[in-house]
Short mmCIF file of C-alpha atoms in Angstrom, two decimals:
data_model
loop_
_atom_site.label_atom_id
_atom_site.label_comp_id
_atom_site.label_asym_id
_atom_site.label_seq_id
_atom_site.Cartn_x
_atom_site.Cartn_y
_atom_site.Cartn_z
CA MET A 1 -28.33 -53.26 28.33
CA ALA A 2 -28.44 -52.09 31.95
CA ASP A 3 -31.74 -52.30 33.82
CA PRO A 4 -33.27 -48.80 33.41
CA ARG A 5 -35.14 -49.22 36.73
CA LYS A 6 -32.00 -49.91 38.74
CA PRO A 7 -31.50 -47.02 41.24
CA ARG A 8 -28.50 -44.81 40.51
CA PRO A 9 -27.00 -42.10 42.75
CA ALA A 10 -27.97 -38.48 42.01
CA PHE A 11 -24.30 -37.61 41.72
CA ALA A 12 -22.08 -39.65 39.43
CA PRO A 13 -18.87 -40.90 41.08
CA TRP A 14 -16.80 -38.30 39.25
CA ASP A 15 -19.09 -35.41 40.26
CA ARG A 16 -17.41 -34.11 43.42
CA ARG A 17 -19.50 -30.98 43.93
CA GLU A 18 -20.52 -30.27 47.52
CA ILE A 19 -23.17 -28.03 49.09
CA PRO A 20 -21.07 -25.75 51.36
CA GLY A 21 -20.06 -22.33 50.08
CA LEU A 22 -18.78 -19.16 51.69
CA PHE A 23 -21.64 -16.91 50.51
CA ASP A 24 -25.28 -16.86 51.54
CA VAL A 25 -27.90 -15.43 49.15
CA ASP A 26 -27.54 -11.88 50.48
CA GLU A 27 -23.75 -11.84 50.12
CA SER A 28 -23.89 -13.26 46.62
CA ALA A 29 -26.51 -10.62 45.67
CA ARG A 30 -24.41 -7.83 47.22
CA ARG A 31 -21.42 -8.84 45.14
CA VAL A 32 -23.46 -9.32 41.97
CA GLY A 33 -24.95 -5.81 42.36
CA ILE A 34 -21.45 -4.35 42.71
CA TYR A 35 -20.28 -6.33 39.67
CA LYS A 36 -23.17 -4.92 37.64
CA TRP A 37 -22.31 -1.37 38.71
CA ILE A 38 -18.66 -1.85 37.73
CA GLU A 39 -19.51 -3.45 34.36
CA MET A 40 -21.93 -0.59 33.59
CA ARG A 41 -19.41 2.12 34.40
CA LEU A 42 -16.79 0.24 32.39
CA PHE A 43 -18.82 -0.26 29.21
CA GLU A 44 -19.93 3.39 29.32
CA THR A 45 -16.32 4.49 29.68
CA LEU A 46 -15.06 2.34 26.82
CA GLY A 47 -17.95 3.57 24.64
CA GLY A 48 -17.15 7.18 25.48
CA TRP A 49 -13.45 6.74 24.78
CA VAL A 50 -13.95 5.32 21.28
CA ALA A 51 -14.30 8.83 19.84
CA THR A 52 -11.29 10.16 21.78
CA VAL A 53 -8.58 7.69 20.71
CA PRO A 54 -6.86 8.35 17.36
CA GLU A 55 -5.30 4.88 17.06
CA LEU A 56 -7.62 2.95 14.73
CA ASP A 57 -6.86 -0.51 16.16
CA VAL A 58 -7.46 0.71 19.73
CA LYS A 59 -10.70 2.40 18.65
CA LEU A 60 -12.03 -0.88 17.23
CA VAL A 61 -10.97 -2.96 20.23
CA LEU A 62 -12.66 -0.53 22.61
CA GLY A 63 -15.86 -0.79 20.55
CA ARG A 64 -15.77 -4.59 20.80
CA HIS A 65 -14.89 -4.69 24.50
CA CYS A 66 -17.60 -2.13 25.25
CA TYR A 67 -20.15 -4.76 24.27
CA HIS A 68 -18.44 -7.52 26.27
CA HIS A 69 -18.85 -5.55 29.49
CA ALA A 70 -22.40 -4.51 28.61
CA TRP A 71 -23.24 -8.20 28.22
CA HIS A 72 -21.69 -8.92 31.61
CA ALA A 73 -23.83 -6.15 33.13
CA GLU A 74 -26.88 -7.71 31.51
CA LEU A 75 -26.05 -11.14 32.96
CA TRP A 76 -25.70 -9.65 36.44
CA ASP A 77 -28.90 -7.63 36.02
CA LYS A 78 -30.78 -10.85 35.23
CA ARG A 79 -29.21 -12.68 38.17
CA LEU A 80 -30.20 -10.12 40.81
CA PRO A 81 -33.96 -10.95 40.94
CA GLU A 82 -33.04 -14.63 41.16
CA LEU A 83 -31.16 -13.70 44.33
CA ARG A 84 -34.32 -12.13 45.81
CA GLU A 85 -33.37 -8.59 44.76
CA MET A 86 -36.41 -7.47 42.79
CA ASN A 87 -35.35 -3.81 42.71
CA THR A 88 -32.23 -4.35 40.67
CA THR A 89 -31.04 -0.77 41.01
CA ARG A 90 -30.89 -0.93 44.84
CA LEU A 91 -27.76 -3.08 44.87
CA THR A 92 -26.30 -1.64 41.65
CA VAL A 93 -23.92 0.55 43.59
CA PRO A 94 -20.18 0.93 44.22
CA ALA A 95 -18.81 -0.99 47.19
CA ASN A 96 -17.85 2.28 48.92
CA ASP A 97 -16.83 5.89 48.25
CA ALA A 98 -13.26 4.94 47.38
CA MET A 99 -14.50 2.52 44.73
CA ASN A 100 -16.65 5.31 43.24
CA GLU A 101 -13.57 7.55 43.23
CA PHE A 102 -11.60 4.73 41.58
CA MET A 103 -14.05 4.40 38.68
CA GLU A 104 -14.20 8.20 38.29
CA SER A 105 -10.41 8.23 38.07
CA ILE A 106 -10.40 5.38 35.56
CA ARG A 107 -12.67 7.33 33.18
CA GLU A 108 -10.96 10.70 33.69
CA PRO A 109 -8.45 10.77 30.75
CA GLU A 110 -9.99 12.30 27.64
CA ALA A 111 -7.36 13.93 25.42
CA PRO A 112 -6.29 12.00 22.29
CA GLU A 113 -2.69 11.80 23.48
CA LEU A 114 -3.68 9.91 26.65
CA THR A 115 -4.36 6.48 25.18
CA ILE A 116 -1.71 4.87 27.39
CA GLU A 117 -3.34 6.30 30.52
CA LYS A 118 -6.76 5.11 29.36
CA LEU A 119 -5.58 1.57 28.66
CA VAL A 120 -3.46 1.23 31.80
CA GLY A 121 -6.46 2.05 33.97
CA VAL A 122 -8.61 -0.62 32.37
CA TYR A 123 -6.17 -3.35 31.37
CA ARG A 124 -3.47 -3.13 34.04
CA VAL A 125 -5.58 -2.20 37.06
CA LEU A 126 -9.33 -2.73 36.74
CA ILE A 127 -9.53 -5.93 34.69
CA PRO A 128 -6.86 -7.78 36.71
CA ARG A 129 -8.80 -6.76 39.84
CA LYS A 130 -12.03 -8.02 38.27
CA ILE A 131 -10.44 -11.32 37.32
CA ALA A 132 -9.23 -11.76 40.90
CA ALA A 133 -12.63 -10.93 42.42
CA TYR A 134 -14.57 -13.07 39.94
CA THR A 135 -12.18 -16.00 40.42
CA TYR A 136 -12.54 -15.73 44.18
CA HIS A 137 -16.33 -15.76 43.85
CA LEU A 138 -16.16 -18.73 41.48
CA ASN A 139 -14.02 -20.70 43.91
CA ALA A 140 -15.78 -19.62 47.09
CA THR A 141 -19.48 -19.93 46.37
CA SER A 142 -21.43 -23.17 46.52
CA ARG A 143 -21.07 -25.16 43.33
CA ILE A 144 -24.60 -26.49 43.74
CA THR A 145 -26.76 -23.75 45.28
CA ASP A 146 -25.12 -20.82 43.41
CA ALA A 147 -24.49 -22.68 40.13
CA PRO A 148 -26.21 -20.02 37.96
CA THR A 149 -23.78 -17.36 39.26
CA GLN A 150 -20.87 -19.70 38.65
CA ARG A 151 -22.02 -20.34 35.08
CA SER A 152 -22.11 -16.58 34.37
CA LEU A 153 -18.73 -16.16 36.07
CA GLY A 154 -17.28 -18.80 33.76
CA PHE A 155 -18.44 -17.00 30.60
CA ILE A 156 -17.41 -13.60 31.96
CA LEU A 157 -13.96 -14.74 33.08
CA GLN A 158 -13.30 -16.11 29.61
CA ASP A 159 -14.04 -12.64 28.18
CA GLU A 160 -11.99 -10.92 30.87
CA HIS A 161 -8.92 -13.05 30.23
CA ASP A 162 -9.18 -12.55 26.46
CA ASP A 163 -9.73 -8.80 26.80
CA TRP A 164 -6.93 -8.47 29.34
CA THR A 165 -4.53 -10.15 26.91
CA GLU A 166 -5.63 -7.97 24.01
CA GLY A 167 -5.43 -4.76 26.05
CA GLU A 168 -1.98 -5.64 27.41
CA MET A 169 -0.72 -6.36 23.89
CA LEU A 170 -2.04 -3.01 22.70
CA LEU A 171 -0.28 -1.30 25.58
CA GLN A 172 3.02 -3.04 24.91
CA SER A 173 2.82 -1.96 21.27
CA LEU A 174 2.03 1.64 22.23
CA ILE A 175 4.77 2.05 24.86
CA GLU A 176 7.89 2.86 22.85
CA THR A 177 10.03 5.06 25.12
CA GLU A 178 11.26 5.12 28.72
CA ASP A 179 9.13 8.19 29.29
CA GLU A 180 6.07 6.23 28.23
CA VAL A 181 7.05 3.42 30.59
CA ASP A 182 7.11 6.03 33.36
CA ARG A 183 3.72 7.40 32.31
CA ALA A 184 2.19 3.95 32.41
CA SER A 185 3.75 3.17 35.78
CA ARG A 186 2.67 6.46 37.35
CA ARG A 187 -0.88 5.91 36.19
CA GLN A 188 -0.95 2.36 37.52
CA VAL A 189 0.45 3.38 40.92
CA ALA A 190 -2.07 6.21 41.31
CA LEU A 191 -5.02 3.94 40.57
CA GLU A 192 -3.73 1.03 42.66
CA LYS A 193 -3.57 3.32 45.68
CA ILE A 194 -7.24 4.24 45.30
CA VAL A 195 -8.44 0.66 44.84
CA LEU A 196 -6.30 -0.35 47.81
CA ARG A 197 -8.18 2.18 49.91
CA ALA A 198 -11.43 0.67 48.61
CA GLY A 199 -10.33 -2.74 49.88
CA GLY A 200 -10.68 -4.24 46.39
CA ILE A 201 -13.46 -3.87 43.87
CA THR A 202 -16.16 -5.27 46.16
CA GLY A 203 -14.75 -3.55 49.25
CA PRO A 204 -12.90 -5.15 52.21
CA GLY A 205 -12.97 -8.91 51.91
CA THR A 206 -13.01 -8.84 48.10
CA LEU A 207 -10.69 -11.85 48.10
CA GLY A 208 -11.73 -13.11 51.55
CA ASP A 209 -9.97 -12.21 54.76
CA ALA A 210 -6.22 -12.55 54.97
CA PRO A 211 -4.81 -15.28 57.25
CA ASP A 212 -4.32 -13.90 60.77
CA SER A 213 -0.95 -13.95 62.50
CA SER A 214 -1.77 -17.15 64.41
CA GLY A 215 -2.02 -18.96 61.11
CA ALA A 216 -5.74 -19.74 61.50
CA GLN A 217 -7.59 -19.20 58.23
CA VAL A 218 -10.63 -16.92 58.42
CA GLU A 219 -12.53 -17.20 55.18
CA GLY A 220 -15.24 -15.32 53.31
CA ALA A 221 -18.10 -13.17 54.46
CA THR A 222 -20.63 -15.82 55.38
CA VAL A 223 -20.46 -19.54 55.96
CA MET B 1 -14.13 12.87 30.45
CA LYS B 2 -16.77 15.40 29.45
CA LYS B 3 -20.22 14.57 28.11
CA ASN B 4 -21.20 15.46 24.52
CA LEU B 5 -17.95 15.48 22.58
CA PRO B 6 -18.16 17.94 19.64
CA PRO B 7 -17.42 16.66 16.10
CA SER B 8 -14.30 18.82 15.91
CA GLU B 9 -12.75 16.70 18.69
CA LEU B 10 -13.18 13.30 17.01
CA ALA B 11 -9.74 11.70 17.27
CA ARG B 12 -8.07 10.57 14.04
CA ASP B 13 -4.58 9.58 12.95
CA SER B 14 -2.59 11.53 10.35
CA ARG B 15 -4.04 9.69 7.34
CA PHE B 16 -7.51 11.25 7.68
CA VAL B 17 -8.46 14.49 5.88
CA ARG B 18 -11.59 16.29 7.02
CA SER B 19 -14.09 18.28 4.93
CA THR B 20 -17.64 19.52 5.46
CA ILE B 21 -20.83 18.53 3.69
CA MET B 22 -21.19 22.14 2.51
CA ASP B 23 -17.79 21.89 0.81
CA ALA B 24 -19.24 19.12 -1.33
CA ILE B 25 -22.63 20.70 -1.99
CA MET B 26 -21.25 24.19 -2.71
CA ASP B 27 -18.45 22.97 -4.96
CA PRO B 28 -18.74 25.30 -8.02
CA ARG B 29 -17.77 22.44 -10.30
CA ASN B 30 -21.08 20.73 -9.47
CA GLN B 31 -23.00 22.92 -11.92
CA ALA B 32 -20.76 21.98 -14.82
CA LEU B 33 -20.94 18.33 -13.81
CA ALA B 34 -24.73 18.51 -13.59
CA GLU B 35 -24.96 19.94 -17.13
CA ARG B 36 -23.21 16.93 -18.61
CA ASP B 37 -25.63 14.39 -20.01
CA LEU B 38 -24.14 11.08 -18.99
CA GLY B 39 -27.39 9.17 -18.67
CA SER B 40 -28.23 7.23 -15.51
CA ALA B 41 -26.38 8.17 -12.32
CA LYS B 42 -26.78 4.65 -10.94
CA LEU B 43 -23.71 2.59 -10.13
CA GLN B 44 -23.26 0.44 -13.22
CA PRO B 45 -20.17 -1.66 -13.97
CA GLY B 46 -20.15 -0.66 -17.64
CA ARG B 47 -19.49 3.03 -16.85
CA PRO B 48 -15.82 4.10 -17.16
CA ALA B 49 -15.77 5.68 -13.70
CA ALA B 50 -17.70 2.89 -11.96
CA ALA B 51 -14.69 1.38 -10.17
CA ASP B 52 -13.49 4.75 -8.89
CA ARG B 53 -16.99 5.75 -7.79
CA ALA B 54 -17.38 2.44 -5.95
CA ARG B 55 -14.01 2.93 -4.21
CA ASN B 56 -14.97 6.47 -3.25
CA LEU B 57 -18.30 5.21 -1.88
CA MET B 58 -16.52 2.41 -0.01
CA HIS B 59 -14.23 4.93 1.66
CA GLY B 60 -17.29 6.97 2.60
CA ILE B 61 -18.84 3.86 4.13
CA PHE B 62 -15.61 3.25 6.07
CA THR B 63 -15.53 6.73 7.62
CA GLY B 64 -19.29 6.55 8.20
CA GLU B 65 -18.86 3.30 10.12
CA ILE B 66 -16.18 4.88 12.32
CA GLN B 67 -18.55 7.72 13.15
CA ALA B 68 -21.46 5.34 13.74
CA LEU B 69 -19.22 3.45 16.18
CA GLU B 70 -18.29 6.70 17.90
CA GLY B 71 -21.90 7.88 18.02
CA ALA B 72 -23.16 4.64 19.58
CA GLY B 73 -20.27 4.70 22.03
CA ARG B 74 -21.02 8.25 23.09
CA THR B 75 -24.67 7.34 23.65
CA THR B 76 -23.60 4.73 26.21
CA PHE B 77 -21.60 7.41 28.02
CA ASP B 78 -23.34 10.76 27.58
CA PHE B 79 -26.57 9.92 29.40
CA ASP B 80 -27.04 9.13 33.08
CA ASP B 81 -29.07 6.11 34.15
CA ASP B 82 -32.22 8.23 34.58
CA GLU B 83 -31.88 9.81 31.10
CA ALA B 84 -31.40 6.62 29.09
CA PRO B 85 -32.76 3.21 30.17
CA PHE B 86 -30.27 0.45 30.95
CA ALA B 87 -31.63 -1.68 28.07
CA LEU B 88 -31.12 1.19 25.60
CA LYS B 89 -27.50 1.51 26.66
CA LEU B 90 -27.06 -2.24 26.23
CA ASP B 91 -28.40 -1.92 22.68
CA MET B 92 -25.95 0.91 21.99
CA ALA B 93 -23.06 -1.18 23.34
CA ARG B 94 -24.11 -4.00 21.03
CA GLN B 95 -24.17 -1.51 18.17
CA CYS B 96 -20.61 -0.47 19.10
CA TRP B 97 -19.45 -4.03 18.48
CA ASP B 98 -21.39 -4.23 15.21
CA GLU B 99 -19.99 -0.93 13.94
CA SER B 100 -16.52 -1.95 15.02
CA ARG B 101 -16.87 -5.06 12.83
CA HIS B 102 -18.19 -2.92 9.99
CA VAL B 103 -15.05 -0.77 10.15
CA GLU B 104 -12.96 -3.93 10.02
CA ILE B 105 -14.97 -5.21 7.03
CA SER B 106 -14.70 -1.80 5.33
CA VAL B 107 -10.91 -1.70 5.71
CA LYS B 108 -10.56 -5.19 4.22
CA LEU B 109 -13.06 -4.41 1.47
CA GLY B 110 -11.38 -1.09 0.66
CA GLU B 111 -8.07 -2.92 0.21
CA TRP B 112 -9.82 -5.49 -1.97
CA MET B 113 -11.29 -2.74 -4.13
CA GLY B 114 -7.96 -0.96 -4.48
CA THR B 115 -8.25 2.02 -2.15
CA GLU B 116 -6.56 2.88 1.15
CA ILE B 117 -7.35 4.80 4.30
CA GLY B 118 -7.16 8.54 3.65
CA GLU B 119 -7.40 8.36 -0.14
CA TYR B 120 -10.68 10.30 0.08
CA ASN B 121 -11.71 12.92 2.61
CA GLU B 122 -14.00 12.53 5.61
CA ALA B 123 -17.08 14.62 6.41
CA THR B 124 -18.34 14.38 9.99
CA PHE B 125 -22.04 14.94 9.34
CA LEU B 126 -22.84 11.37 10.37
CA TYR B 127 -21.43 11.92 13.85
CA GLU B 128 -23.14 15.32 14.03
CA ALA B 129 -26.49 13.50 13.99
CA ALA B 130 -25.31 11.69 17.12
CA CYS B 131 -24.78 14.91 19.05
CA ALA B 132 -28.42 15.60 20.00
CA THR B 133 -28.89 16.05 23.72
CA ASP B 134 -32.11 13.99 23.88
CA PRO B 135 -31.33 10.28 23.53
CA ILE B 136 -34.44 9.61 21.46
CA LEU B 137 -33.51 12.36 19.00
CA ARG B 138 -30.12 10.70 18.76
CA LEU B 139 -31.75 7.32 18.11
CA CYS B 140 -33.96 8.82 15.41
CA GLY B 141 -31.09 10.72 13.79
CA VAL B 142 -28.60 7.87 13.90
CA ASN B 143 -30.54 4.61 13.95
CA ARG B 144 -33.50 5.55 11.78
CA ALA B 145 -32.01 8.19 9.46
CA LEU B 146 -28.30 7.32 9.25
CA GLU B 147 -28.65 3.55 9.55
CA GLY B 148 -31.62 3.80 7.18
CA LEU B 149 -29.32 5.43 4.64
CA ALA B 150 -26.85 2.62 5.31
CA ILE B 151 -29.56 0.12 4.30
CA ASP B 152 -29.97 1.98 1.00
CA VAL B 153 -26.20 2.21 0.44
CA PHE B 154 -25.40 -1.40 1.31
CA ASN B 155 -28.27 -2.71 -0.77
CA THR B 156 -27.05 -0.66 -3.75
CA MET B 157 -23.47 -1.85 -3.23
CA ARG B 158 -24.61 -5.47 -2.83
CA GLU B 159 -26.43 -5.23 -6.16
CA PHE B 160 -23.37 -3.59 -7.72
CA GLY B 161 -21.25 -6.50 -6.44
CA ASP B 162 -23.72 -8.94 -7.91
CA ILE B 163 -23.95 -7.41 -11.39
CA SER B 164 -20.25 -6.64 -11.61
CA GLY B 165 -19.31 -10.21 -10.63
CA ASP B 166 -17.56 -9.32 -7.35
CA PRO B 167 -18.57 -12.00 -4.81
CA VAL B 168 -16.42 -10.47 -2.04
CA LEU B 169 -18.20 -7.12 -2.26
CA GLU B 170 -21.60 -8.81 -2.43
CA PHE B 171 -20.79 -11.09 0.53
CA CYS B 172 -19.56 -8.26 2.78
CA GLU B 173 -22.42 -5.90 1.97
CA ASP B 174 -24.94 -8.66 2.59
CA TRP B 175 -23.63 -9.22 6.12
CA MET B 176 -23.45 -5.53 6.96
CA LEU B 177 -26.96 -5.08 5.59
CA ALA B 178 -28.28 -7.65 8.09
CA ASP B 179 -26.79 -5.64 10.98
CA GLU B 180 -28.18 -2.36 9.66
CA VAL B 181 -31.72 -3.70 9.51
CA THR B 182 -31.26 -4.68 13.18
CA HIS B 183 -30.01 -1.19 14.08
CA VAL B 184 -32.88 0.59 12.32
CA LYS B 185 -35.37 -1.70 14.04
CA MET B 186 -33.69 -0.87 17.35
CA GLY B 187 -34.29 2.83 16.65
CA SER B 188 -37.90 2.26 15.65
CA ASP B 189 -38.57 0.16 18.76
CA TRP B 190 -37.01 2.70 21.15
CA LEU B 191 -38.88 5.57 19.48
CA ARG B 192 -42.14 3.77 20.18
CA ARG B 193 -41.23 2.77 23.73
CA LEU B 194 -39.79 6.06 24.95
CA THR B 195 -42.47 8.30 23.45
CA GLU B 196 -45.48 6.09 24.07
CA ASN B 197 -47.04 8.67 26.41
CA ASP B 198 -45.33 11.75 25.03
CA PRO B 199 -46.58 12.62 21.52
CA GLU B 200 -44.80 15.99 21.55
CA ARG B 201 -41.43 14.34 22.17
CA ARG B 202 -42.18 11.81 19.44
CA GLU B 203 -42.97 14.60 16.98
CA ARG B 204 -39.76 16.44 17.92
CA ALA B 205 -37.82 13.25 17.32
CA LEU B 206 -39.48 12.60 13.96
CA GLU B 207 -38.91 16.22 12.91
CA PHE B 208 -35.23 15.83 13.78
CA GLN B 209 -35.16 12.63 11.74
CA ARG B 210 -36.70 14.43 8.74
CA GLY B 211 -33.96 17.05 8.90
CA VAL B 212 -31.27 14.38 9.05
CA ASP B 213 -32.94 12.41 6.25
CA LYS B 214 -32.88 15.51 4.06
CA LEU B 215 -29.22 16.09 4.86
CA PHE B 216 -28.45 12.43 4.17
CA SER B 217 -30.15 12.65 0.80
CA LEU B 218 -27.07 14.70 -0.06
CA GLY B 219 -28.56 16.73 -2.85
CA GLY B 220 -29.79 13.75 -4.84
CA PHE B 221 -27.33 11.12 -3.70
CA ARG B 222 -30.19 8.88 -2.52
CA GLY B 223 -33.60 8.56 -4.21
CA GLU B 224 -35.70 6.46 -6.54
CA THR B 225 -34.85 7.73 -10.02
CA ASP B 226 -32.01 7.09 -12.46
CA GLU B 227 -30.47 10.36 -11.29
CA ASN B 228 -29.80 8.90 -7.83
CA PRO B 229 -26.70 6.73 -7.39
CA ILE B 230 -28.10 5.22 -4.19
CA GLN B 231 -31.55 3.70 -4.47
CA LEU B 232 -34.12 3.74 -1.67
CA ALA B 233 -34.44 0.12 -0.43
CA ARG B 234 -38.19 -0.04 0.23
CA LYS B 235 -38.48 -3.74 1.08
CA LEU B 236 -35.57 -3.78 3.55
CA ARG B 237 -36.77 -0.55 5.17
CA ALA B 238 -40.18 -2.16 5.72
CA MET B 239 -38.43 -5.09 7.44
CA ALA B 240 -36.73 -2.58 9.73
CA GLY B 241 -40.02 -1.09 10.90
CA PHE B 242 -40.65 1.78 8.48
CA SER B 243 -44.28 2.17 7.36
CA THR B 244 -45.10 2.74 3.67
CA ASP B 245 -46.03 6.35 4.49
CA GLU B 246 -42.66 6.90 6.15
CA ILE B 247 -40.80 5.48 3.15
CA ASP B 248 -42.87 7.67 0.80
CA GLU B 249 -41.95 10.67 2.92
CA ILE B 250 -38.22 9.87 2.68
CA SER B 251 -38.62 9.57 -1.08
CA GLU B 252 -40.23 13.03 -1.20
CA ILE B 253 -37.54 14.47 1.06
CA SER B 254 -34.92 13.08 -1.33
CA VAL B 255 -36.55 14.81 -4.31
CA GLN B 256 -36.66 18.07 -2.36
CA ALA B 257 -33.01 17.73 -1.34
CA GLN B 258 -32.03 17.26 -4.97
CA GLU B 259 -33.93 20.38 -6.05
CA ASP B 260 -32.42 22.41 -3.20
CA ALA B 261 -28.91 21.31 -4.18
CA ARG B 262 -29.50 22.29 -7.82
CA ALA B 263 -30.68 25.75 -6.73
CA MET B 264 -27.73 26.22 -4.35
CA SER B 265 -25.23 25.07 -6.93
CA ALA B 266 -26.71 27.41 -9.58
CA GLY B 267 -26.53 30.29 -7.11
CA ALA B 268 -22.92 29.51 -6.23
CA SER B 269 -21.80 29.49 -9.86
CA ALA B 270 -23.78 32.61 -10.92
CA PRO B 271 -21.57 35.68 -11.63
CA SER B 272 -21.74 38.20 -8.78
#
């Protein structure tokens, strides 16, 4: 048996985590507050829609997904005080006015014949955008200092991928005519234009800054 | 999307047929049915109509679960952040998932019992209890009254599954019963928390609950005698936060509802 008193390194040879990350505490908190706001608006919307969709399978999926996003909001609500934000409502805000307009547009359809429009907004525009923003955060933040955020992101991304798949499959089964393809496309284009104006779901820099024309990479909000 | 969706706008596919609770209570055939002496009204496997009554009840549970899902969902949406606490909305979202599962269980169980979606009609009085504009009234009407009735119904159905030798029915009802106790406790906890310093609001909420409890007693559907198909589940209600006095009160309300229904039915069938 190995000598239990023999000094060992704090990091095993296969543990390649490093300290540097692109976000400081304030930037991580700002993003987490925005995530919480989005998850809240989303679970409320899905909950509200349950009574307005006649398709029984869609109704049940919306009820299940409603809870998924509520749980995400709860995780972000618990993370905020750990990021020095004791007043958790202060940062629970949209990134900007365009993002507020985007979420208002997402939740706008109400009539029972608008299930395609409802699902396109959530499963073809918002959730893909969330997956992109969450994945960027997961890859960009410090794997050591911001590990609690990363752990939540891992659980949440699993849900988002599963829900995205389920929502897309529902949509494909609902879209039966060329006219319905057009409806879905029009809805997606209209919403994409608003979120483009917002600069992404956490505002400009949602996925970091784009490479400049000189080819030099300018990354993240804070180093 | 507007706040406070009226019951008439609940979205359904073509299989569903809607009726009102008054259609059932005022049915002139009720008087003739009431005059028949068939003994106990409890669900008993030996009765010739037991299987059909159980299927009918199962379909009622199915439509009730859809409306409970819709009611919880609307509560996450209808109130702004300053009207309903964040934690309350999280509870309602959790309830959405639970009710969604209950609908799934009910569909499977209905098929198992030999019925199908739309075989019986749907009354929307369960959702109507979820239309109050004060969230705590909604919680009292839905979580304490409606989900309380669900405890009574599921416990009765679980016992029916046990004595009739149907392990699938017993298994499913047992699981749903666990969720319902959680939902009723949720309602009891929020009633206490939100009205801690507002006794008038608490009394309004409890008064609303009494009204819903009377409606949910459905003219003798639920009670503690052999005349009541659904039996009041005292022990499980106590687990969910009801005091003995509150359970006694529901029992009295049930008796009153049964007497009211008899009087209304007699009036409806009297020659004019």
